[in-house]
Amino acid sequence: MEFDRVVRKRRMVRNYDPDRPVPQEVVDQLLDYAIRAPSAGFSQGWGFLVLETADDRDRFWAATAPAQTTSWLTRMRNAPLIIVPHSNRGVYEARYAEPDKGRPEAPPYWDIDAGFASLLMLLGAVDAGLGACFFGIPAQRVTNYRDAFGVPTAFTPIGAITVGYPAPDLRSPSLKRGRRPVSEVAHRGRWGVSY
Ligand SMILES: Cc1cc2nc3c(=O)[nH]c(=O)nc-3n(C[C@H](O)[C@H](O)[C@H](O)COP(=O)(O)O)c2cc1C
């Protein structure tokens, strides 16, 4: 697919065809895109938990979702694939202490880099004809989540990504905000000079 089309077509998809698994080659492709993301100092301090079986996905939702079912949860649970991107601050601290960097403090890029990797997976899903949604794991459920999957405390999930073939969805109420135009967010030469 043309890059322009992939970018414009990408929307968060929150309902999926539960009967169409994500082909293994697409899963592999998404992970291959993820590791091609830029990272500060080429630290690559990320980790991805890939949940493909119904048991593992159930375990994820049981650990992270509130007990009360919502329409959002019912739709998201249809996703045949969940990828949880993690950041690891310690990797950046170690990398920036290396002689070629020699910085007393690592710049806080660990979540940014995991976010870049996540965006590549979101775009990769669209390119493969699928949909995906990046969403948050509530802070008070992160310990539950780590315990459920044996994730070391050095790794923090920056969110999670559902992936699958799109099914009829509800429009997110957030979209009512509308997209802020370039003229409002870009500044030419000096702040406040409209683009
Ligand atoms: C960091 C981040 C966190 C988000 N968290 C959630 C979430 O918890 N639940 C959800 O349904 N969507 C979540 N979204 C999706 C946004 O609501 C969505 O990107 C925004 O409304 C614009 O819609 P679009 O991505 O379809 O263009 C999140 C997006 C980002 C970038």
Tab-separated table of C-alpha atoms in Angstrom, residues 82-179:
chain	number	residue	atom	x	y	z
A	82	ILE	CA	-2.483	-8.647	21.480
A	83	ILE	CA	1.042	-7.258	21.480
A	84	VAL	CA	2.218	-5.531	24.639
A	85	PRO	CA	5.144	-3.150	24.059
A	86	HIS	CA	7.351	-2.490	27.087
A	87	SER	CA	10.032	0.041	27.887
A	88	ASN	CA	13.085	-0.536	30.051
A	89	ARG	CA	14.639	2.540	31.633
A	90	GLY	CA	17.625	0.584	32.973
A	91	VAL	CA	18.812	-0.223	29.445
A	92	TYR	CA	19.033	3.538	28.709
A	93	GLU	CA	20.829	4.269	31.972
A	94	ALA	CA	23.409	1.594	31.140
A	95	ARG	CA	23.732	2.725	27.521
A	96	TYR	CA	24.217	6.411	28.403
A	97	ALA	CA	26.865	5.483	30.986
A	98	GLU	CA	28.959	3.876	28.215
A	99	PRO	CA	32.163	5.739	27.230
A	100	ASP	CA	30.855	7.141	23.910
A	101	LYS	CA	27.950	8.764	25.751
A	102	GLY	CA	29.393	9.281	29.238
A	103	ARG	CA	26.283	11.046	30.501
A	104	PRO	CA	25.524	10.951	34.232
A	105	GLU	CA	21.833	10.702	33.464
A	106	ALA	CA	20.084	9.001	30.589
A	107	PRO	CA	17.636	11.235	28.690
A	108	PRO	CA	14.107	9.887	29.241
A	109	TYR	CA	13.614	8.286	25.868
A	110	TRP	CA	12.601	4.764	26.932
A	111	ASP	CA	8.851	5.258	26.533
A	112	ILE	CA	9.288	7.339	23.379
A	113	ASP	CA	11.232	4.578	21.651
A	114	ALA	CA	8.687	1.928	22.618
A	115	GLY	CA	6.041	4.327	21.266
A	116	PHE	CA	7.883	4.637	17.943
A	117	ALA	CA	7.969	0.830	17.726
A	118	SER	CA	4.246	0.737	18.504
A	119	LEU	CA	3.414	3.189	15.728
A	120	LEU	CA	5.329	1.078	13.210
A	121	MET	CA	3.212	-1.905	14.237
A	122	LEU	CA	-0.009	0.124	13.933
A	123	LEU	CA	0.975	1.224	10.433
A	124	GLY	CA	2.174	-2.275	9.533
A	125	ALA	CA	-1.212	-3.689	10.493
A	126	VAL	CA	-2.959	-1.245	8.122
A	127	ASP	CA	-0.511	-2.075	5.354
A	128	ALA	CA	-1.378	-5.770	5.775
A	129	GLY	CA	-5.126	-5.033	5.516
A	130	LEU	CA	-5.774	-5.377	9.237
A	131	GLY	CA	-6.698	-2.962	11.993
A	132	ALA	CA	-5.144	-2.280	15.374
A	133	CYS	CA	-5.693	-0.235	18.506
A	134	PHE	CA	-3.175	1.140	20.981
A	135	PHE	CA	-4.682	1.502	24.437
A	136	GLY	CA	-3.602	1.991	28.011
A	137	ILE	CA	-3.227	-0.534	30.799
A	138	PRO	CA	-4.524	1.122	34.004
A	139	ALA	CA	-1.573	1.882	36.332
A	140	GLN	CA	-3.206	0.031	39.218
A	141	ARG	CA	-3.336	-3.148	37.102
A	142	VAL	CA	0.275	-3.245	35.949
A	143	THR	CA	1.408	-5.429	38.880
A	144	ASN	CA	-1.428	-7.873	38.112
A	145	TYR	CA	-0.346	-7.891	34.507
A	146	ARG	CA	3.330	-8.490	35.332
A	147	ASP	CA	2.423	-11.332	37.708
A	148	ALA	CA	0.138	-12.958	35.121
A	149	PHE	CA	2.874	-13.158	32.498
A	150	GLY	CA	6.115	-13.236	34.477
A	151	VAL	CA	7.215	-9.827	33.199
A	152	PRO	CA	10.293	-8.610	35.135
A	153	THR	CA	9.884	-5.310	37.009
A	154	ALA	CA	12.583	-3.762	34.785
A	155	PHE	CA	10.004	-3.779	31.994
A	156	THR	CA	6.987	-1.493	32.032
A	157	PRO	CA	4.120	-1.914	29.567
A	158	ILE	CA	3.623	1.417	27.815
A	159	GLY	CA	0.163	0.255	26.699
A	160	ALA	CA	-1.076	-2.634	24.603
A	161	ILE	CA	-2.026	-3.170	20.978
A	162	THR	CA	-4.923	-5.289	19.746
A	163	VAL	CA	-4.661	-6.487	16.147
A	164	GLY	CA	-7.094	-8.258	13.838
A	165	TYR	CA	-9.375	-8.000	10.842
A	166	PRO	CA	-11.760	-5.071	11.404
A	167	ALA	CA	-15.436	-5.677	12.211
A	168	PRO	CA	-18.251	-3.087	12.500
A	169	ASP	CA	-17.169	-0.654	15.180
A	170	LEU	CA	-18.439	2.253	17.240
A	171	ARG	CA	-16.985	5.653	16.589
A	172	SER	CA	-14.833	6.886	19.458
A	173	PRO	CA	-16.410	9.898	21.210
A	174	SER	CA	-12.923	11.468	21.253
A	175	LEU	CA	-13.167	12.003	17.497
A	176	LYS	CA	-15.765	14.724	18.077
A	177	ARG	CA	-12.790	16.926	18.941
A	178	GLY	CA	-11.828	16.981	15.281
A	179	ARG	CA	-8.301	16.995	13.905
